[in-house]
PDB file of N, CA, C and O in Angstrom:
ATOM      1  N   MET A   1      75.399  63.221 118.988  1.00  0.00           N
ATOM      2  CA  MET A   1      75.969  64.072 117.913  1.00  0.00           C
ATOM      3  C   MET A   1      77.468  63.839 117.710  1.00  0.00           C
ATOM      4  O   MET A   1      78.309  63.669 118.608  1.00  0.00           O
ATOM      5  N   PRO A   2      77.871  63.345 116.511  1.00  0.00           N
ATOM      6  CA  PRO A   2      79.246  63.081 116.194  1.00  0.00           C
ATOM      7  C   PRO A   2      80.217  63.724 116.220  1.00  0.00           C
ATOM      8  O   PRO A   2      80.118  65.178 116.142  1.00  0.00           O
ATOM      9  N   ASN A   3      81.449  63.406 116.615  1.00  0.00           N
ATOM     10  CA  ASN A   3      82.725  64.087 116.898  1.00  0.00           C
ATOM     11  C   ASN A   3      82.876  64.963 115.554  1.00  0.00           C
ATOM     12  O   ASN A   3      82.836  64.319 114.628  1.00  0.00           O
ATOM     13  N   SER A   4      83.501  66.076 115.416  1.00  0.00           N
ATOM     14  CA  SER A   4      84.087  66.646 114.312  1.00  0.00           C
ATOM     15  C   SER A   4      85.354  66.005 113.875  1.00  0.00           C
ATOM     16  O   SER A   4      86.085  65.359 114.860  1.00  0.00           O
ATOM     17  N   VAL A   5      85.881  66.269 112.732  1.00  0.00           N
ATOM     18  CA  VAL A   5      86.861  65.776 112.181  1.00  0.00           C
ATOM     19  C   VAL A   5      88.188  66.097 113.060  1.00  0.00           C
ATOM     20  O   VAL A   5      89.030  65.327 113.459  1.00  0.00           O
ATOM     21  N   ALA A   6      88.151  67.482 113.319  1.00  0.00           N
ATOM     22  CA  ALA A   6      89.180  68.137 113.940  1.00  0.00           C
ATOM     23  C   ALA A   6      89.301  67.612 115.365  1.00  0.00           C
ATOM     24  O   ALA A   6      90.507  67.065 116.080  1.00  0.00           O
ATOM     25  N   GLN A   7      88.055  67.232 116.190  1.00  0.00           N
ATOM     26  CA  GLN A   7      88.123  66.723 117.356  1.00  0.00           C
ATOM     27  C   GLN A   7      88.697  65.164 117.344  1.00  0.00           C
ATOM     28  O   GLN A   7      89.443  64.727 118.315  1.00  0.00           O
ATOM     29  N   ARG A   8      88.213  64.432 116.297  1.00  0.00           N
ATOM     30  CA  ARG A   8      88.767  62.928 116.057  1.00  0.00           C
ATOM     31  C   ARG A   8      90.240  63.124 116.197  1.00  0.00           C
ATOM     32  O   ARG A   8      91.054  62.062 116.309  1.00  0.00           O
ATOM     33  N   ARG A   9      90.905  63.780 115.057  1.00  0.00           N
ATOM     34  CA  ARG A   9      92.006  63.856 114.768  1.00  0.00           C
ATOM     35  C   ARG A   9      92.980  64.372 116.268  1.00  0.00           C
ATOM     36  O   ARG A   9      94.098  63.905 116.477  1.00  0.00           O
ATOM     37  N   ARG A  10      92.357  65.302 117.070  1.00  0.00           N
ATOM     38  CA  ARG A  10      92.938  65.788 118.192  1.00  0.00           C
ATOM     39  C   ARG A  10      93.065  64.407 119.207  1.00  0.00           C
ATOM     40  O   ARG A  10      94.147  64.157 119.734  1.00  0.00           O
ATOM     41  N   ASP A  11      92.226  63.663 119.203  1.00  0.00           N
ATOM     42  CA  ASP A  11      91.951  62.474 120.171  1.00  0.00           C
ATOM     43  C   ASP A  11      92.930  61.459 119.677  1.00  0.00           C
ATOM     44  O   ASP A  11      93.538  60.854 120.657  1.00  0.00           O
ATOM     45  N   LEU A  12      92.890  61.307 118.524  1.00  0.00           N
ATOM     46  CA  LEU A  12      94.029  60.189 117.990  1.00  0.00           C
ATOM     47  C   LEU A  12      95.484  60.616 118.124  1.00  0.00           C
ATOM     48  O   LEU A  12      96.306  59.872 118.712  1.00  0.00           O
ATOM     49  N   ARG A  13      95.932  61.793 118.064  1.00  0.00           N
ATOM     50  CA  ARG A  13      97.079  62.554 118.366  1.00  0.00           C
ATOM     51  C   ARG A  13      97.491  62.129 119.909  1.00  0.00           C
ATOM     52  O   ARG A  13      98.494  61.900 120.190  1.00  0.00           O
ATOM     53  N   GLU A  14      96.553  62.536 120.632  1.00  0.00           N
ATOM     54  CA  GLU A  14      96.551  62.475 122.000  1.00  0.00           C
ATOM     55  C   GLU A  14      96.811  60.895 122.721  1.00  0.00           C
ATOM     56  O   GLU A  14      97.552  60.596 123.238  1.00  0.00           O
ATOM     57  N   ASN A  15      95.986  60.018 121.835  1.00  0.00           N
ATOM     58  CA  ASN A  15      95.963  58.719 122.345  1.00  0.00           C
ATOM     59  C   ASN A  15      97.386  58.051 121.763  1.00  0.00           C
ATOM     60  O   ASN A  15      98.152  57.470 122.213  1.00  0.00           O
ATOM     61  N   GLN A  16      97.899  58.761 120.791  1.00  0.00           N
ATOM     62  CA  GLN A  16      99.086  58.189 120.095  1.00  0.00           C
ATOM     63  C   GLN A  16     100.150  58.728 121.220  1.00  0.00           C
ATOM     64  O   GLN A  16     101.232  57.918 121.394  1.00  0.00           O
ATOM     65  N   LEU A  17     100.257  59.925 121.416  1.00  0.00           N
ATOM     66  CA  LEU A  17     101.402  60.527 122.453  1.00  0.00           C
ATOM     67  C   LEU A  17     101.074  59.708 123.609  1.00  0.00           C
ATOM     68  O   LEU A  17     102.308  59.667 124.400  1.00  0.00           O
ATOM     69  N   ARG A  18      99.919  59.375 124.216  1.00  0.00           N
ATOM     70  CA  ARG A  18      99.646  58.617 125.449  1.00  0.00           C
ATOM     71  C   ARG A  18     100.580  57.373 125.558  1.00  0.00           C
ATOM     72  O   ARG A  18     101.102  57.058 126.465  1.00  0.00           O
ATOM     73  N   ALA A  19     100.498  56.707 124.251  1.00  0.00           N
ATOM     74  CA  ALA A  19     101.275  55.400 124.104  1.00  0.00           C
ATOM     75  C   ALA A  19     102.882  55.708 124.087  1.00  0.00           C
ATOM     76  O   ALA A  19     103.477  54.717 124.373  1.00  0.00           O
ATOM     77  N   ILE A  20     103.283  56.978 123.452  1.00  0.00           N
ATOM     78  CA  ILE A  20     104.634  57.124 123.307  1.00  0.00           C
ATOM     79  C   ILE A  20     105.451  57.452 124.465  1.00  0.00           C
ATOM     80  O   ILE A  20     106.546  57.208 124.726  1.00  0.00           O
ATOM     81  N   LEU A  21     104.974  58.392 125.234  1.00  0.00           N
ATOM     82  CA  LEU A  21     105.429  59.147 126.325  1.00  0.00           C
ATOM     83  C   LEU A  21     105.986  58.128 127.624  1.00  0.00           C
ATOM     84  O   LEU A  21     107.395  58.448 127.921  1.00  0.00           O
ATOM     85  N   PRO A  22     105.369  56.957 127.901  1.00  0.00           N
ATOM     86  CA  PRO A  22     105.781  56.173 128.699  1.00  0.00           C
ATOM     87  C   PRO A  22     107.074  55.677 128.459  1.00  0.00           C
ATOM     88  O   PRO A  22     107.835  55.285 129.229  1.00  0.00           O
ATOM     89  N   ARG A  23     107.143  55.211 126.943  1.00  0.00           N
ATOM     90  CA  ARG A  23     108.336  54.581 126.698  1.00  0.00           C
ATOM     91  C   ARG A  23     109.712  55.869 126.856  1.00  0.00           C
ATOM     92  O   ARG A  23     110.763  55.239 126.888  1.00  0.00           O
ATOM     93  N   LEU A  24     109.450  57.042 126.820  1.00  0.00           N
ATOM     94  CA  LEU A  24     110.393  57.976 126.900  1.00  0.00           C
ATOM     95  C   LEU A  24     110.655  58.417 128.279  1.00  0.00           C
ATOM     96  O   LEU A  24     111.795  58.619 128.751  1.00  0.00           O
ATOM     97  N   PHE A  25     109.853  58.664 129.005  1.00  0.00           N
ATOM     98  CA  PHE A  25     109.551  59.157 130.417  1.00  0.00           C
ATOM     99  C   PHE A  25     109.387  58.193 131.477  1.00  0.00           C
ATOM    100  O   PHE A  25     109.020  58.803 132.796  1.00  0.00           O
ATOM    101  N   GLY A  26     108.617  57.207 131.347  1.00  0.00           N
ATOM    102  CA  GLY A  26     107.890  56.383 132.302  1.00  0.00           C
ATOM    103  C   GLY A  26     106.793  56.500 132.240  1.00  0.00           C
ATOM    104  O   GLY A  26     106.116  57.337 131.791  1.00  0.00           O
ATOM    105  N   GLU A  27     106.023  55.755 133.196  1.00  0.00           N
ATOM    106  CA  GLU A  27     104.597  55.974 133.537  1.00  0.00           C
ATOM    107  C   GLU A  27     104.098  57.318 133.774  1.00  0.00           C
ATOM    108  O   GLU A  27     104.728  57.779 134.581  1.00  0.00           O
ATOM    109  N   LEU A  28     102.892  57.808 133.070  1.00  0.00           N
ATOM    110  CA  LEU A  28     102.523  58.993 133.671  1.00  0.00           C
ATOM    111  C   LEU A  28     101.009  58.986 134.028  1.00  0.00           C
ATOM    112  O   LEU A  28     100.264  58.068 133.440  1.00  0.00           O
ATOM    113  N   THR A  29     100.505  59.618 134.925  1.00  0.00           N
ATOM    114  CA  THR A  29      99.339  59.665 135.718  1.00  0.00           C
ATOM    115  C   THR A  29      98.342  60.405 134.519  1.00  0.00           C
ATOM    116  O   THR A  29      98.876  61.113 133.931  1.00  0.00           O
ATOM    117  N   ASP A  30      97.091  60.148 134.411  1.00  0.00           N
ATOM    118  CA  ASP A  30      96.250  61.086 133.845  1.00  0.00           C
ATOM    119  C   ASP A  30      96.300  62.667 134.109  1.00  0.00           C
ATOM    120  O   ASP A  30      96.477  63.333 133.315  1.00  0.00           O
ATOM    121  N   ASP A  31      96.548  62.887 135.452  1.00  0.00           N
ATOM    122  CA  ASP A  31      96.679  64.427 135.918  1.00  0.00           C
ATOM    123  C   ASP A  31      97.794  64.769 135.431  1.00  0.00           C
ATOM    124  O   ASP A  31      97.995  65.873 134.918  1.00  0.00           O
ATOM    125  N   THR A  32      99.109  64.034 135.126  1.00  0.00           N
ATOM    126  CA  THR A  32     100.345  64.505 134.573  1.00  0.00           C
ATOM    127  C   THR A  32     100.209  64.833 133.159  1.00  0.00           C
ATOM    128  O   THR A  32     100.599  65.736 132.631  1.00  0.00           O
ATOM    129  N   PHE A  33      99.583  63.874 132.593  1.00  0.00           N
ATOM    130  CA  PHE A  33      99.157  63.876 130.974  1.00  0.00           C
ATOM    131  C   PHE A  33      98.594  65.266 130.686  1.00  0.00           C
ATOM    132  O   PHE A  33      98.614  65.972 129.924  1.00  0.00           O
ATOM    133  N   ALA A  34      97.560  65.376 131.550  1.00  0.00           N
ATOM    134  CA  ALA A  34      96.580  66.620 131.352  1.00  0.00           C
ATOM    135  C   ALA A  34      97.350  68.013 131.638  1.00  0.00           C
ATOM    136  O   ALA A  34      97.075  68.902 130.747  1.00  0.00           O
ATOM    137  N   GLU A  35      98.352  67.731 132.545  1.00  0.00           N
ATOM    138  CA  GLU A  35      99.141  68.967 132.754  1.00  0.00           C
ATOM    139  C   GLU A  35     100.170  69.395 131.592  1.00  0.00           C
ATOM    140  O   GLU A  35     100.310  70.724 131.297  1.00  0.00           O
ATOM    141  N   ILE A  36     100.627  68.404 131.007  1.00  0.00           N
ATOM    142  CA  ILE A  36     101.486  68.321 129.568  1.00  0.00           C
ATOM    143  C   ILE A  36     100.875  68.890 128.536  1.00  0.00           C
ATOM    144  O   ILE A  36     101.382  69.747 127.770  1.00  0.00           O
ATOM    145  N   LEU A  37      99.714  68.668 128.311  1.00  0.00           N
ATOM    146  CA  LEU A  37      98.902  68.884 127.079  1.00  0.00           C
ATOM    147  C   LEU A  37      98.678  70.210 126.752  1.00  0.00           C
ATOM    148  O   LEU A  37      98.982  70.756 125.477  1.00  0.00           O
ATOM    149  N   PRO A  38      98.334  71.259 127.667  1.00  0.00           N
ATOM    150  CA  PRO A  38      98.446  72.523 127.311  1.00  0.00           C
ATOM    151  C   PRO A  38      99.577  73.240 127.070  1.00  0.00           C
ATOM    152  O   PRO A  38      99.876  74.295 125.961  1.00  0.00           O
ATOM    153  N   HIS A  39     100.985  72.533 127.154  1.00  0.00           N
ATOM    154  CA  HIS A  39     102.155  73.140 126.717  1.00  0.00           C
ATOM    155  C   HIS A  39     102.748  72.494 125.411  1.00  0.00           C
ATOM    156  O   HIS A  39     103.954  72.997 124.950  1.00  0.00           O
ATOM    157  N   LEU A  40     101.973  71.637 124.783  1.00  0.00           N
ATOM    158  CA  LEU A  40     102.150  71.155 123.601  1.00  0.00           C
ATOM    159  C   LEU A  40     101.880  72.060 122.078  1.00  0.00           C
ATOM    160  O   LEU A  40     100.922  72.795 122.277  1.00  0.00           O
ATOM    161  N   ASN A  41     102.642  72.067 121.279  1.00  0.00           N
ATOM    162  CA  ASN A  41     102.395  72.521 119.947  1.00  0.00           C
ATOM    163  C   ASN A  41     102.450  71.492 118.900  1.00  0.00           C
ATOM    164  O   ASN A  41     103.713  70.892 118.707  1.00  0.00           O
ATOM    165  N   TRP A  42     101.323  71.208 118.350  1.00  0.00           N
ATOM    166  CA  TRP A  42     101.455  70.096 117.151  1.00  0.00           C
ATOM    167  C   TRP A  42     101.877  70.681 116.093  1.00  0.00           C
ATOM    168  O   TRP A  42     101.368  71.881 115.605  1.00  0.00           O
ATOM    169  N   LYS A  43     102.771  69.997 115.312  1.00  0.00           N
ATOM    170  CA  LYS A  43     103.145  70.234 114.052  1.00  0.00           C
ATOM    171  C   LYS A  43     102.819  69.244 112.800  1.00  0.00           C
ATOM    172  O   LYS A  43     103.437  68.060 112.980  1.00  0.00           O
ATOM    173  N   LEU A  44     102.316  69.595 111.998  1.00  0.00           N
ATOM    174  CA  LEU A  44     102.169  68.555 111.085  1.00  0.00           C
ATOM    175  C   LEU A  44     102.925  69.141 109.861  1.00  0.00           C
ATOM    176  O   LEU A  44     102.581  70.444 109.103  1.00  0.00           O
ATOM    177  N   LEU A  45     103.535  68.352 109.034  1.00  0.00           N
ATOM    178  CA  LEU A  45     104.466  68.694 108.021  1.00  0.00           C
ATOM    179  C   LEU A  45     104.100  67.870 106.843  1.00  0.00           C
ATOM    180  O   LEU A  45     103.718  66.779 106.571  1.00  0.00           O
ATOM    181  N   ALA A  46     104.094  68.576 105.548  1.00  0.00           N
ATOM    182  CA  ALA A  46     104.141  68.216 104.430  1.00  0.00           C
ATOM    183  C   ALA A  46     105.184  67.476 104.021  1.00  0.00           C
ATOM    184  O   ALA A  46     106.385  67.588 104.761  1.00  0.00           O
ATOM    185  N   GLY A  47     105.210  66.605 102.983  1.00  0.00           N
ATOM    186  CA  GLY A  47     106.335  65.750 102.781  1.00  0.00           C
ATOM    187  C   GLY A  47     107.600  66.434 102.333  1.00  0.00           C
ATOM    188  O   GLY A  47     108.696  66.020 102.734  1.00  0.00           O
ATOM    189  N   SER A  48     107.639  67.345 101.813  1.00  0.00           N
ATOM    190  CA  SER A  48     108.864  68.346 101.518  1.00  0.00           C
ATOM    191  C   SER A  48     109.146  69.379 102.446  1.00  0.00           C
ATOM    192  O   SER A  48     110.281  70.152 102.395  1.00  0.00           O
ATOM    193  N   GLU A  49     108.540  69.403 103.595  1.00  0.00           N
ATOM    194  CA  GLU A  49     108.748  70.503 104.612  1.00  0.00           C
ATOM    195  C   GLU A  49     109.815  70.071 105.453  1.00  0.00           C
ATOM    196  O   GLU A  49     109.915  68.863 105.952  1.00  0.00           O
ATOM    197  N   SER A  50     110.383  71.208 106.061  1.00  0.00           N
ATOM    198  CA  SER A  50     111.429  70.971 107.156  1.00  0.00           C
ATOM    199  C   SER A  50     111.073  71.169 108.559  1.00  0.00           C
ATOM    200  O   SER A  50     110.259  72.279 108.642  1.00  0.00           O
ATOM    201  N   LEU A  51     111.307  70.197 109.454  1.00  0.00           N
ATOM    202  CA  LEU A  51     111.186  70.711 110.889  1.00  0.00           C
ATOM    203  C   LEU A  51     111.824  71.698 111.264  1.00  0.00           C
ATOM    204  O   LEU A  51     111.444  72.538 112.033  1.00  0.00           O
ATOM    205  N   PHE A  52     113.283  71.978 111.059  1.00  0.00           N
ATOM    206  CA  PHE A  52     114.281  72.632 111.291  1.00  0.00           C
ATOM    207  C   PHE A  52     115.143  72.360 110.399  1.00  0.00           C
ATOM    208  O   PHE A  52     115.546  71.508 109.963  1.00  0.00           O
ATOM    209  N   LEU A  53     116.351  73.503 110.542  1.00  0.00           N
ATOM    210  CA  LEU A  53     117.285  73.309 109.501  1.00  0.00           C
ATOM    211  C   LEU A  53     118.499  73.100 110.273  1.00  0.00           C
ATOM    212  O   LEU A  53     118.927  73.790 111.625  1.00  0.00           O
ATOM    213  N   GLN A  54     119.557  72.759 109.846  1.00  0.00           N
ATOM    214  CA  GLN A  54     120.929  72.500 110.440  1.00  0.00           C
ATOM    215  C   GLN A  54     121.347  74.181 110.738  1.00  0.00           C
ATOM    216  O   GLN A  54     121.336  75.018 110.073  1.00  0.00           O
ATOM    217  N   GLY A  55     121.768  74.059 112.130  1.00  0.00           N
ATOM    218  CA  GLY A  55     122.319  75.404 112.610  1.00  0.00           C
ATOM    219  C   GLY A  55     121.337  76.283 113.192  1.00  0.00           C
ATOM    220  O   GLY A  55     121.433  77.226 113.872  1.00  0.00           O
ATOM    221  N   ASP A  56     120.094  75.779 113.205  1.00  0.00           N
ATOM    222  CA  ASP A  56     119.005  76.667 113.896  1.00  0.00           C
ATOM    223  C   ASP A  56     119.174  76.534 115.487  1.00  0.00           C
ATOM    224  O   ASP A  56     119.441  75.422 115.661  1.00  0.00           O
ATOM    225  N   GLU A  57     118.927  77.539 116.040  1.00  0.00           N
ATOM    226  CA  GLU A  57     119.167  77.317 117.566  1.00  0.00           C
ATOM    227  C   GLU A  57     117.747  76.425 118.071  1.00  0.00           C
ATOM    228  O   GLU A  57     116.681  76.484 117.504  1.00  0.00           O
ATOM    229  N   GLY A  58     118.286  75.553 118.904  1.00  0.00           N
ATOM    230  CA  GLY A  58     117.133  74.655 119.565  1.00  0.00           C
ATOM    231  C   GLY A  58     115.987  75.399 120.163  1.00  0.00           C
ATOM    232  O   GLY A  58     116.432  76.358 121.124  1.00  0.00           O
ATOM    233  N   ASP A  59     114.962  75.032 120.044  1.00  0.00           N
ATOM    234  CA  ASP A  59     113.935  75.815 120.870  1.00  0.00           C
ATOM    235  C   ASP A  59     112.741  74.993 121.451  1.00  0.00           C
ATOM    236  O   ASP A  59     111.858  75.237 122.009  1.00  0.00           O
ATOM    237  N   GLY A  60     112.998  73.835 121.379  1.00  0.00           N
ATOM    238  CA  GLY A  60     111.949  72.777 122.061  1.00  0.00           C
ATOM    239  C   GLY A  60     112.530  71.316 121.921  1.00  0.00           C
ATOM    240  O   GLY A  60     113.520  71.081 121.563  1.00  0.00           O
ATOM    241  N   LEU A  61     111.401  70.506 122.673  1.00  0.00           N
ATOM    242  CA  LEU A  61     111.642  69.105 122.235  1.00  0.00           C
ATOM    243  C   LEU A  61     110.643  68.601 121.179  1.00  0.00           C
ATOM    244  O   LEU A  61     109.491  68.980 121.338  1.00  0.00           O
ATOM    245  N   TYR A  62     110.950  67.792 120.381  1.00  0.00           N
ATOM    246  CA  TYR A  62     110.303  67.205 119.213  1.00  0.00           C
ATOM    247  C   TYR A  62     109.885  65.714 119.619  1.00  0.00           C
ATOM    248  O   TYR A  62     110.954  65.057 119.693  1.00  0.00           O
ATOM    249  N   ILE A  63     108.869  65.350 119.367  1.00  0.00           N
ATOM    250  CA  ILE A  63     108.380  63.618 119.615  1.00  0.00           C
ATOM    251  C   ILE A  63     107.699  63.385 118.269  1.00  0.00           C
ATOM    252  O   ILE A  63     106.617  63.981 118.092  1.00  0.00           O
ATOM    253  N   LEU A  64     108.256  62.519 117.427  1.00  0.00           N
ATOM    254  CA  LEU A  64     107.496  61.985 116.269  1.00  0.00           C
ATOM    255  C   LEU A  64     106.316  61.324 116.884  1.00  0.00           C
ATOM    256  O   LEU A  64     106.700  60.166 117.183  1.00  0.00           O
ATOM    257  N   VAL A  65     105.129  61.488 116.525  1.00  0.00           N
ATOM    258  CA  VAL A  65     103.829  60.606 116.853  1.00  0.00           C
ATOM    259  C   VAL A  65     103.635  59.633 115.659  1.00  0.00           C
ATOM    260  O   VAL A  65     103.167  58.821 116.016  1.00  0.00           O
ATOM    261  N   SER A  66     103.816  60.242 114.309  1.00  0.00           N
ATOM    262  CA  SER A  66     103.403  59.299 113.378  1.00  0.00           C
ATOM    263  C   SER A  66     104.313  59.867 112.207  1.00  0.00           C
ATOM    264  O   SER A  66     104.669  60.963 111.868  1.00  0.00           O
ATOM    265  N   GLY A  67     104.608  58.899 111.242  1.00  0.00           N
ATOM    266  CA  GLY A  67     105.216  59.151 110.020  1.00  0.00           C
ATOM    267  C   GLY A  67     106.934  59.019 110.174  1.00  0.00           C
ATOM    268  O   GLY A  67     107.144  58.542 110.991  1.00  0.00           O
ATOM    269  N   ARG A  68     107.504  59.710 109.259  1.00  0.00           N
ATOM    270  CA  ARG A  68     109.059  59.575 109.180  1.00  0.00           C
ATOM    271  C   ARG A  68     109.511  60.899 108.897  1.00  0.00           C
ATOM    272  O   ARG A  68     109.227  61.929 108.370  1.00  0.00           O
ATOM    273  N   LEU A  69     110.723  61.084 109.472  1.00  0.00           N
ATOM    274  CA  LEU A  69     111.515  62.047 109.409  1.00  0.00           C
ATOM    275  C   LEU A  69     112.889  61.773 108.767  1.00  0.00           C
ATOM    276  O   LEU A  69     113.424  60.760 109.260  1.00  0.00           O
ATOM    277  N   GLN A  70     113.476  62.733 107.708  1.00  0.00           N
ATOM    278  CA  GLN A  70     114.807  62.317 107.112  1.00  0.00           C
ATOM    279  C   GLN A  70     115.742  63.383 107.533  1.00  0.00           C
ATOM    280  O   GLN A  70     115.585  64.555 107.718  1.00  0.00           O
ATOM    281  N   VAL A  71     116.876  62.985 108.493  1.00  0.00           N
ATOM    282  CA  VAL A  71     117.986  63.900 108.767  1.00  0.00           C
ATOM    283  C   VAL A  71     119.012  64.099 107.263  1.00  0.00           C
ATOM    284  O   VAL A  71     119.427  63.245 107.089  1.00  0.00           O
ATOM    285  N   LEU A  72     119.053  65.539 107.237  1.00  0.00           N
ATOM    286  CA  LEU A  72     120.212  65.769 106.043  1.00  0.00           C
ATOM    287  C   LEU A  72     121.201  66.557 106.621  1.00  0.00           C
ATOM    288  O   LEU A  72     120.960  67.734 107.334  1.00  0.00           O
ATOM    289  N   LEU A  73     122.308  66.286 106.392  1.00  0.00           N
ATOM    290  CA  LEU A  73     123.463  67.276 106.918  1.00  0.00           C
ATOM    291  C   LEU A  73     124.205  67.949 105.842  1.00  0.00           C
ATOM    292  O   LEU A  73     124.782  67.152 104.885  1.00  0.00           O
ATOM    293  N   ASN A  74     124.282  69.039 105.961  1.00  0.00           N
ATOM    294  CA  ASN A  74     125.388  69.805 105.250  1.00  0.00           C
ATOM    295  C   ASN A  74     126.516  69.748 105.704  1.00  0.00           C
ATOM    296  O   ASN A  74     127.054  70.347 106.721  1.00  0.00           O
ATOM    297  N   LYS A  75     127.555  69.113 105.155  1.00  0.00           N
ATOM    298  CA  LYS A  75     128.960  68.811 105.438  1.00  0.00           C
ATOM    299  C   LYS A  75     129.708  70.091 105.400  1.00  0.00           C
ATOM    300  O   LYS A  75     131.032  70.431 105.973  1.00  0.00           O
ATOM    301  N   ARG A  76     129.540  70.990 104.623  1.00  0.00           N
ATOM    302  CA  ARG A  76     130.029  72.079 104.341  1.00  0.00           C
ATOM    303  C   ARG A  76     129.621  73.278 105.554  1.00  0.00           C
ATOM    304  O   ARG A  76     128.722  73.225 105.990  1.00  0.00           O
ATOM    305  N   THR A  77     130.705  73.885 106.186  1.00  0.00           N
ATOM    306  CA  THR A  77     130.419  74.696 107.157  1.00  0.00           C
ATOM    307  C   THR A  77     131.272  75.928 107.024  1.00  0.00           C
ATOM    308  O   THR A  77     132.288  76.009 106.513  1.00  0.00           O
ATOM    309  N   ASP A  78     130.442  77.092 107.327  1.00  0.00           N
ATOM    310  CA  ASP A  78     131.151  78.378 107.187  1.00  0.00           C
ATOM    311  C   ASP A  78     131.463  79.064 108.447  1.00  0.00           C
ATOM    312  O   ASP A  78     131.838  79.973 108.616  1.00  0.00           O
ATOM    313  N   ARG A  79     131.220  78.050 109.511  1.00  0.00           N
ATOM    314  CA  ARG A  79     131.669  78.499 110.804  1.00  0.00           C
ATOM    315  C   ARG A  79     133.034  78.661 111.317  1.00  0.00           C
ATOM    316  O   ARG A  79     133.888  77.862 110.862  1.00  0.00           O
ATOM    317  N   VAL A  80     133.409  79.690 112.153  1.00  0.00           N
ATOM    318  CA  VAL A  80     135.035  79.524 112.414  1.00  0.00           C
ATOM    319  C   VAL A  80     134.906  79.378 113.967  1.00  0.00           C
ATOM    320  O   VAL A  80     134.170  79.791 114.783  1.00  0.00           O
ATOM    321  N   ALA A  81     135.733  78.359 114.133  1.00  0.00           N
ATOM    322  CA  ALA A  81     135.578  77.997 115.765  1.00  0.00           C
ATOM    323  C   ALA A  81     136.624  78.716 116.616  1.00  0.00           C
ATOM    324  O   ALA A  81     137.413  79.539 116.166  1.00  0.00           O
TER     325      ALA A  81
END
């Protein structure tokens, strides 16, 4: 029975991540990779969608698996130091 489209996408993302993580953190065993997977939240963004906005509180680590992101900075600030 063929894998579902959702399963093939999940497998592709995991394979891409398996290729990226060693470049960031060093080699990972299969057991370590399996421990990490349940803690991941995959985000798929449309072309005009924002991952987060300037000034948002940090809430995690983001790893770009595929595609491109653009960083836009607002040079005006209303903050008082």
